[in-house]
Amino acid sequence: MKAILVVHNLKKESNYALTYAGNLGDKLKTKVIVMNTVPEPMSVQQSDTTTQDIFDDEDFSFKDQNKGIEKIVFLNYLDTLGMSLHAIIAKYDIGLIIKGVGGTAKEINEQLMPVLNHSCCPLLAVPEGASFNITNMGYLADLRYAKKDIVNFLSKMSEAMGVKASLFNITESGLPHMYNDYADAVFNQMFVGSRLNLVNIKERDIMKTVDVLANIMGVDFFVLSNRSSQLNGLWDWENMENEEHAHLPALIFPC
């Protein structure tokens, strides 16, 4: 995999995203680049120390926990000042962006959209306290609209990490449910050689489906496409606007 970019704004959400990225980079044997989005004078005012000191702080426990990573690059605020996200991705050969999220569903949406709307690579949203002990990854999509690049990405990632990965076929509203034999035939034709399993789901309520997947089937890492009905259902911005919304890590593709 290409390098991992951590969007860091010196808030607590960025702290656990940084540690998560360290663990993931170690597993995938790839470089982790930390982009500081806060001007250094402000950083000093907020913390009474330098940006590098903040990254070295024991509260992060980042370097102690991730000694196996050989390449970690810390960018200063001025290193990316005036550069678009596309330019940063191209310059540093980024294949994945990681951002910490927290708060209500509406607040999470506001934190993610500026990155999702300007990124050409997937964004991993990491909630506070998310465990890195990933064992079961799930791509939520209607099989008829499932993306080959997402399946390929997830297949390679799950193989590198030695974990299970599945495509959960959730029928889009207004479309007929696919019978198991038909779904299997379509999956085998579209994704020849994929490491993913196909799970054909009849339930159309995405919130109920996610609850079953997470609490009964043990899915601990969700993969979705931006603006898909599955993503909208997983994080129902309007209905959960004022609710604290705990969720598992979600890898969101811009397509």
Coordinates of N, CA, C and O in Angstrom, one line a residue, residues 72-205:
I72 N 8.3 7.3 9.9 CA 7.2 8.2 10.3 C 7.7 9.6 10.0 O 8.7 10.0 10.4
V73 N 6.9 10.3 9.2 CA 7.2 11.6 8.7 C 6.3 12.6 9.3 O 5.1 12.5 9.2
F74 N 6.8 13.6 10.1 CA 6.0 14.6 10.7 C 6.1 15.9 9.9 O 7.2 16.5 9.8
L75 N 5.0 16.4 9.3 CA 5.0 17.6 8.5 C 4.6 18.8 9.4 O 3.7 18.7 10.1
N76 N 5.3 19.9 9.2 CA 4.9 21.1 9.9 C 3.8 21.8 9.1 O 3.5 21.4 8.0
Y77 N 3.1 22.7 9.8 CA 2.0 23.4 9.2 C 2.4 24.1 7.8 O 1.7 24.0 6.8
L78 N 3.6 24.7 7.8 CA 4.1 25.4 6.6 C 4.4 24.4 5.5 O 4.5 24.9 4.3
D79 N 4.7 23.2 5.8 CA 5.0 22.2 4.7 C 3.9 22.0 3.7 O 4.2 21.7 2.6
T80 N 2.7 22.2 4.2 CA 1.5 21.9 3.3 C 0.6 23.2 3.1 O -0.4 23.1 2.5
L81 N 1.1 24.3 3.6 CA 0.3 25.6 3.5 C 0.1 26.0 2.1 O 1.0 26.0 1.3
G82 N -1.1 26.2 1.7 CA -1.5 26.6 0.4 C -1.6 25.5 -0.6 O -2.0 25.7 -1.8
M83 N -1.4 24.2 -0.2 CA -1.5 23.1 -1.1 C -2.9 22.5 -0.9 O -3.5 22.4 0.2
S84 N -3.5 22.1 -2.1 CA -4.7 21.4 -2.0 C -4.5 19.9 -1.5 O -3.4 19.4 -1.5
L85 N -5.6 19.3 -1.1 CA -5.5 17.9 -0.6 C -5.0 17.0 -1.8 O -4.2 16.1 -1.6
H86 N -5.5 17.3 -3.0 CA -5.0 16.5 -4.1 C -3.5 16.6 -4.3 O -2.8 15.6 -4.6
A87 N -3.0 17.8 -4.2 CA -1.6 18.1 -4.3 C -0.8 17.3 -3.3 O 0.3 16.8 -3.5
I88 N -1.3 17.4 -2.0 CA -0.6 16.7 -0.9 C -0.6 15.2 -1.2 O 0.4 14.5 -1.0
I89 N -1.7 14.6 -1.6 CA -1.8 13.2 -1.9 C -0.8 12.8 -3.0 O -0.1 11.8 -2.9
A90 N -0.7 13.6 -4.0 CA 0.2 13.3 -5.1 C 1.7 13.5 -4.7 O 2.5 12.6 -5.0
K91 N 2.0 14.5 -3.9 CA 3.4 14.8 -3.6 C 3.9 13.7 -2.6 O 5.1 13.3 -2.8
Y92 N 3.1 13.2 -1.7 CA 3.6 12.3 -0.7 C 3.1 10.8 -1.0 O 3.3 10.0 -0.1
D93 N 2.6 10.6 -2.2 CA 2.2 9.3 -2.6 C 1.2 8.6 -1.6 O 1.5 7.5 -1.1
I94 N 0.1 9.3 -1.3 CA -0.8 8.8 -0.2 C -1.8 7.8 -0.8 O -2.4 8.1 -1.9
G95 N -2.0 6.8 -0.1 CA -3.0 5.8 -0.5 C -4.2 5.7 0.4 O -5.2 5.1 0.1
L96 N -4.1 6.3 1.6 CA -5.1 6.2 2.6 C -5.0 7.4 3.6 O -3.9 7.7 4.0
I97 N -6.1 8.0 3.9 CA -6.1 9.1 4.8 C -6.9 8.6 6.1 O -7.9 7.9 6.0
I98 N -6.3 8.9 7.3 CA -7.0 8.6 8.5 C -7.3 9.8 9.3 O -6.4 10.7 9.5
K99 N -8.5 9.9 9.8 CA -9.0 11.1 10.6 C -9.8 10.6 11.8 O -10.6 9.8 11.7
G100 N -9.4 11.1 12.9 CA -10.2 10.8 14.1 C -11.5 11.6 14.1 O -11.6 12.7 13.7
V101 N -12.6 11.0 14.6 CA -13.9 11.6 14.7 C -14.5 11.4 16.0 O -14.2 10.5 16.8
G102 N -15.5 12.3 16.4 CA -16.1 12.2 17.7 C -17.3 13.1 17.7 O -17.4 14.0 16.9
G103 N -18.2 12.9 18.7 CA -19.3 13.8 18.9 C -20.6 13.2 18.3 O -20.8 12.0 18.1
T104 N -21.5 14.1 18.0 CA -22.8 13.7 17.5 C -22.7 13.3 16.0 O -21.6 13.6 15.4
A105 N -23.7 12.7 15.5 CA -23.7 12.3 14.0 C -23.5 13.5 13.2 O -22.7 13.5 12.2
K106 N -24.1 14.6 13.5 CA -24.0 15.8 12.7 C -22.5 16.3 12.8 O -22.0 16.8 11.8
E107 N -21.9 16.3 14.0 CA -20.6 16.8 14.1 C -19.6 15.9 13.4 O -18.6 16.4 12.8
I108 N -19.8 14.6 13.4 CA -19.0 13.6 12.6 C -19.1 14.0 11.1 O -18.0 14.0 10.4
N109 N -20.3 14.2 10.7 CA -20.5 14.6 9.3 C -19.7 15.8 8.9 O -19.0 15.9 7.8
E110 N -19.7 16.8 9.8 CA -19.0 18.1 9.5 C -17.5 17.9 9.5 O -16.8 18.6 8.8
Q111 N -17.0 16.9 10.3 CA -15.6 16.6 10.3 C -15.1 15.9 9.1 O -14.0 16.1 8.7
L112 N -15.9 15.1 8.5 CA -15.5 14.2 7.4 C -15.7 14.8 6.1 O -14.9 14.6 5.2
M113 N -16.8 15.6 5.9 CA -17.1 16.1 4.5 C -16.0 16.9 3.9 O -15.8 16.7 2.7
P114 N -15.4 17.8 4.6 CA -14.3 18.6 3.9 C -13.2 17.7 3.4 O -12.6 18.1 2.3
V115 N -12.9 16.6 4.0 CA -11.9 15.7 3.5 C -12.5 14.8 2.3 O -11.9 14.7 1.3
L116 N -13.7 14.2 2.6 CA -14.2 13.3 1.6 C -14.5 14.1 0.2 O -14.4 13.5 -0.8
N117 N -14.9 15.3 0.3 CA -15.3 16.0 -0.9 C -14.1 16.5 -1.7 O -14.3 17.0 -2.8
H118 N -12.9 16.4 -1.1 CA -11.7 16.9 -1.8 C -10.6 15.8 -1.9 O -9.5 16.1 -2.3
S119 N -11.0 14.5 -1.6 CA -10.0 13.5 -1.6 C -10.2 12.5 -2.8 O -11.4 12.3 -3.2
C120 N -9.1 12.0 -3.4 CA -9.2 11.0 -4.4 C -8.8 9.6 -3.9 O -8.7 8.7 -4.7
C121 N -8.6 9.5 -2.6 CA -8.3 8.2 -2.0 C -9.2 8.0 -0.8 O -9.8 8.9 -0.3
P122 N -9.3 6.8 -0.3 CA -10.2 6.5 0.8 C -9.8 7.1 2.1 O -8.7 7.4 2.4
L123 N -10.9 7.4 2.9 CA -10.7 8.0 4.2 C -11.2 7.0 5.3 O -12.3 6.5 5.2
L124 N -10.3 6.8 6.3 CA -10.7 5.9 7.4 C -11.0 6.8 8.6 O -10.2 7.5 9.1
A125 N -12.3 6.8 9.0 CA -12.8 7.5 10.1 C -12.7 6.6 11.4 O -13.3 5.6 11.4
V126 N -11.9 7.1 12.3 CA -11.6 6.3 13.5 C -12.2 7.0 14.8 O -11.9 8.1 15.1
P127 N -13.2 6.3 15.4 CA -13.8 6.9 16.6 C -12.9 6.7 17.8 O -12.0 5.9 17.8
E128 N -13.2 7.5 18.9 CA -12.4 7.3 20.1 C -12.6 5.9 20.7 O -13.6 5.4 20.7
G129 N -11.4 5.4 21.1 CA -11.5 4.1 21.7 C -11.6 2.9 20.8 O -11.7 1.8 21.2
A130 N -11.5 3.2 19.5 CA -11.6 2.1 18.5 C -10.4 1.1 18.7 O -9.2 1.5 18.8
S131 N -10.7 -0.2 18.7 CA -9.7 -1.2 18.9 C -9.0 -1.5 17.6 O -9.7 -1.6 16.5
F132 N -7.7 -1.7 17.6 CA -7.0 -2.1 16.4 C -7.1 -3.6 16.1 O -6.7 -4.0 15.1
N133 N -7.7 -4.3 17.0 CA -7.8 -5.7 16.9 C -8.8 -6.1 15.9 O -9.9 -6.6 16.2
I134 N -8.6 -5.8 14.6 CA -9.5 -6.0 13.5 C -9.5 -7.5 13.2 O -8.4 -8.1 13.0
T135 N -10.7 -8.1 13.1 CA -10.8 -9.5 12.8 C -11.7 -9.8 11.6 O -11.6 -10.8 11.0
N136 N -12.7 -8.9 11.4 CA -13.8 -9.2 10.4 C -14.2 -7.9 9.7 O -14.9 -7.1 10.3
M137 N -13.7 -7.7 8.5 CA -14.0 -6.5 7.7 C -15.2 -6.7 6.8 O -15.4 -7.8 6.2
G138 N -16.1 -5.7 6.7 CA -17.3 -5.9 5.9 C -17.5 -4.7 5.0 O -17.6 -3.5 5.4
Y139 N -17.7 -5.0 3.7 CA -18.0 -4.0 2.7 C -19.5 -4.0 2.5 O -20.1 -5.0 2.1
L140 N -20.2 -2.9 2.8 CA -21.6 -2.8 2.7 C -22.0 -2.1 1.4 O -21.7 -1.0 1.1
A141 N -22.7 -2.9 0.5 CA -23.1 -2.4 -0.8 C -24.1 -3.2 -1.4 O -24.2 -4.4 -1.1
D142 N -24.9 -2.7 -2.4 CA -25.7 -3.5 -3.2 C -24.8 -4.1 -4.3 O -24.0 -3.4 -4.9
L143 N -24.8 -5.4 -4.4 CA -23.8 -6.1 -5.2 C -23.8 -5.6 -6.6 O -22.8 -5.5 -7.3
R144 N -25.0 -5.2 -7.1 CA -25.1 -4.6 -8.5 C -24.3 -3.4 -8.7 O -24.0 -3.0 -9.8
Y145 N -24.0 -2.7 -7.6 CA -23.3 -1.4 -7.7 C -21.9 -1.5 -6.9 O -21.3 -0.4 -6.8
A146 N -21.5 -2.6 -6.5 CA -20.3 -2.8 -5.8 C -19.1 -2.4 -6.7 O -19.1 -2.7 -7.9
K147 N -18.1 -1.7 -6.2 CA -17.0 -1.2 -6.9 C -15.8 -2.2 -6.9 O -15.4 -2.7 -5.9
K148 N -15.3 -2.5 -8.1 CA -14.1 -3.4 -8.2 C -12.9 -2.9 -7.5 O -12.1 -3.6 -6.9
D149 N -12.7 -1.5 -7.6 CA -11.5 -1.0 -6.9 C -11.6 -1.1 -5.4 O -10.6 -1.3 -4.7
I150 N -12.8 -1.0 -4.8 CA -13.0 -1.2 -3.4 C -12.8 -2.6 -3.0 O -12.1 -2.9 -2.0
V151 N -13.3 -3.6 -3.8 CA -13.1 -5.0 -3.5 C -11.6 -5.3 -3.6 O -11.1 -6.1 -2.7
N152 N -10.9 -4.8 -4.6 CA -9.5 -5.1 -4.7 C -8.7 -4.6 -3.6 O -7.8 -5.2 -3.0
F153 N -9.0 -3.3 -3.2 CA -8.3 -2.7 -2.1 C -8.5 -3.5 -0.8 O -7.6 -3.8 0.0
L154 N -9.8 -3.8 -0.5 CA -10.1 -4.6 0.7 C -9.5 -6.0 0.7 O -9.1 -6.5 1.7
S155 N -9.5 -6.6 -0.5 CA -8.9 -7.9 -0.6 C -7.4 -7.9 -0.2 O -6.9 -8.8 0.5
K156 N -6.7 -6.9 -0.8 CA -5.3 -6.8 -0.5 C -5.0 -6.4 1.0 O -4.1 -7.0 1.6
M157 N -5.8 -5.6 1.5 CA -5.7 -5.1 2.9 C -5.9 -6.3 3.9 O -5.2 -6.5 4.8
S158 N -7.0 -7.0 3.6 CA -7.3 -8.1 4.5 C -6.3 -9.2 4.4 O -5.9 -9.9 5.4
E159 N -5.7 -9.5 3.2 CA -4.7 -10.5 3.1 C -3.4 -10.0 3.8 O -2.8 -10.9 4.5
A160 N -3.0 -8.8 3.7 CA -1.8 -8.3 4.4 C -2.0 -8.3 5.9 O -1.0 -8.6 6.7
M161 N -3.2 -8.2 6.4 CA -3.5 -8.2 7.9 C -3.9 -9.6 8.4 O -4.0 -9.8 9.6
G162 N -4.2 -10.5 7.5 CA -4.5 -11.8 7.9 C -5.9 -11.9 8.5 O -6.1 -12.6 9.5
V163 N -6.9 -11.1 8.0 CA -8.2 -11.1 8.6 C -9.3 -11.4 7.6 O -9.0 -11.4 6.4
K164 N -10.5 -11.7 8.1 CA -11.6 -12.1 7.2 C -12.2 -10.8 6.6 O -12.3 -9.8 7.3
A165 N -12.7 -10.9 5.4 CA -13.4 -9.8 4.7 C -14.5 -10.3 3.9 O -14.4 -11.4 3.3
S166 N -15.6 -9.6 3.9 CA -16.9 -10.0 3.2 C -17.5 -8.8 2.6 O -17.4 -7.7 3.0
L167 N -18.3 -9.2 1.5 CA -19.1 -8.2 0.9 C -20.5 -8.5 1.3 O -21.1 -9.6 1.0
F168 N -21.2 -7.6 2.0 CA -22.5 -7.8 2.5 C -23.5 -7.1 1.5 O -23.5 -5.9 1.4
N169 N -24.2 -8.0 0.7 CA -25.1 -7.5 -0.3 C -26.4 -7.0 0.3 O -27.2 -7.7 0.8
I170 N -26.5 -5.6 0.4 CA -27.7 -5.0 0.9 C -28.5 -4.3 -0.2 O -28.0 -3.3 -0.8
T171 N -29.6 -4.8 -0.5 CA -30.4 -4.3 -1.7 C -30.8 -2.8 -1.5 O -31.3 -2.4 -0.5
E172 N -30.5 -2.1 -2.6 CA -30.9 -0.7 -2.6 C -32.4 -0.5 -2.6 O -33.1 -1.4 -3.1
S173 N -32.9 0.6 -2.0 CA -34.4 0.8 -2.0 C -35.0 0.8 -3.4 O -34.4 1.5 -4.3
G174 N -36.1 0.1 -3.6 CA -36.8 0.1 -4.9 C -36.3 -1.0 -5.8 O -37.0 -1.2 -6.9
L175 N -35.3 -1.7 -5.5 CA -34.8 -2.8 -6.3 C -35.2 -4.1 -5.7 O -35.3 -4.3 -4.5
P176 N -35.4 -5.1 -6.6 CA -35.7 -6.5 -6.1 C -34.5 -7.1 -5.4 O -33.4 -6.9 -5.7
H177 N -34.8 -7.9 -4.3 CA -33.8 -8.7 -3.6 C -33.2 -9.7 -4.5 O -33.9 -10.4 -5.3
M178 N -31.9 -10.0 -4.5 CA -31.2 -11.0 -5.3 C -31.3 -12.3 -4.6 O -30.8 -12.4 -3.4
Y179 N -31.8 -13.3 -5.2 CA -31.8 -14.7 -4.6 C -30.3 -15.2 -4.5 O -29.5 -14.8 -5.3
N180 N -30.1 -16.1 -3.6 CA -28.7 -16.5 -3.3 C -28.0 -17.0 -4.5 O -26.8 -16.6 -4.7
D181 N -28.6 -17.9 -5.2 CA -27.8 -18.5 -6.4 C -27.5 -17.4 -7.4 O -26.4 -17.4 -8.0
Y182 N -28.4 -16.5 -7.6 CA -28.1 -15.4 -8.6 C -27.0 -14.5 -8.1 O -26.1 -14.1 -8.8
A183 N -27.1 -14.2 -6.8 CA -26.1 -13.3 -6.2 C -24.7 -13.9 -6.2 O -23.7 -13.3 -6.6
D184 N -24.7 -15.2 -6.0 CA -23.4 -15.9 -6.0 C -22.8 -15.9 -7.4 O -21.6 -15.7 -7.6
A185 N -23.7 -16.1 -8.4 CA -23.2 -16.1 -9.8 C -22.7 -14.8 -10.2 O -21.6 -14.6 -10.9
V186 N -23.4 -13.7 -9.9 CA -23.0 -12.3 -10.2 C -21.6 -12.0 -9.5 O -20.7 -11.5 -10.1
F187 N -21.5 -12.4 -8.2 CA -20.3 -12.1 -7.4 C -19.1 -12.8 -8.0 O -18.0 -12.2 -8.2
N188 N -19.3 -14.1 -8.4 CA -18.2 -14.9 -8.9 C -17.7 -14.4 -10.3 O -16.5 -14.5 -10.7
Q189 N -18.7 -13.8 -11.0 CA -18.3 -13.3 -12.3 C -17.7 -11.9 -12.3 O -16.7 -11.6 -13.0
M190 N -18.1 -11.1 -11.3 CA -17.6 -9.7 -11.2 C -16.2 -9.7 -10.5 O -15.4 -8.9 -10.8
F191 N -16.1 -10.6 -9.5 CA -14.9 -10.5 -8.6 C -14.1 -11.8 -8.6 O -13.9 -12.4 -7.5
V192 N -13.7 -12.2 -9.7 CA -12.9 -13.4 -9.9 C -11.6 -13.3 -9.1 O -10.9 -12.3 -9.3
G193 N -11.3 -14.2 -8.3 CA -10.0 -14.2 -7.5 C -10.0 -13.4 -6.3 O -9.0 -13.3 -5.6
S194 N -11.2 -12.8 -5.9 CA -11.2 -12.0 -4.7 C -11.2 -12.9 -3.5 O -11.7 -14.0 -3.5
R195 N -10.6 -12.3 -2.4 CA -10.5 -13.1 -1.1 C -11.8 -12.8 -0.3 O -12.0 -13.5 0.8
L196 N -12.7 -12.0 -0.8 CA -13.9 -11.7 0.0 C -15.0 -12.8 -0.1 O -15.1 -13.4 -1.1
N197 N -15.7 -12.9 1.0 CA -16.9 -13.8 1.0 C -18.1 -13.0 0.6 O -18.1 -11.8 0.9
L198 N -19.1 -13.6 0.1 CA -20.4 -12.9 -0.2 C -21.4 -13.3 0.8 O -21.6 -14.5 1.1
V199 N -22.0 -12.3 1.5 CA -23.1 -12.6 2.4 C -24.4 -11.8 1.9 O -24.4 -10.6 1.8
N200 N -25.4 -12.6 1.4 CA -26.6 -12.0 0.9 C -27.6 -11.7 2.0 O -28.1 -12.6 2.6
I201 N -27.9 -10.4 2.2 CA -28.8 -10.0 3.3 C -30.1 -9.6 2.8 O -30.2 -8.8 1.9
K202 N -31.2 -10.1 3.4 CA -32.5 -9.8 3.0 C -33.0 -8.5 3.7 O -33.9 -7.8 3.2
E203 N -32.6 -8.2 4.9 CA -33.0 -7.0 5.6 C -32.6 -5.8 4.9 O -31.5 -5.6 4.5
R204 N -33.6 -4.9 4.7 CA -33.3 -3.6 4.0 C -33.0 -2.4 5.0 O -32.5 -1.4 4.5
D205 N -33.4 -2.6 6.2 CA -33.1 -1.5 7.2 C -31.7 -1.5 7.6 O -31.2 -2.5 8.3

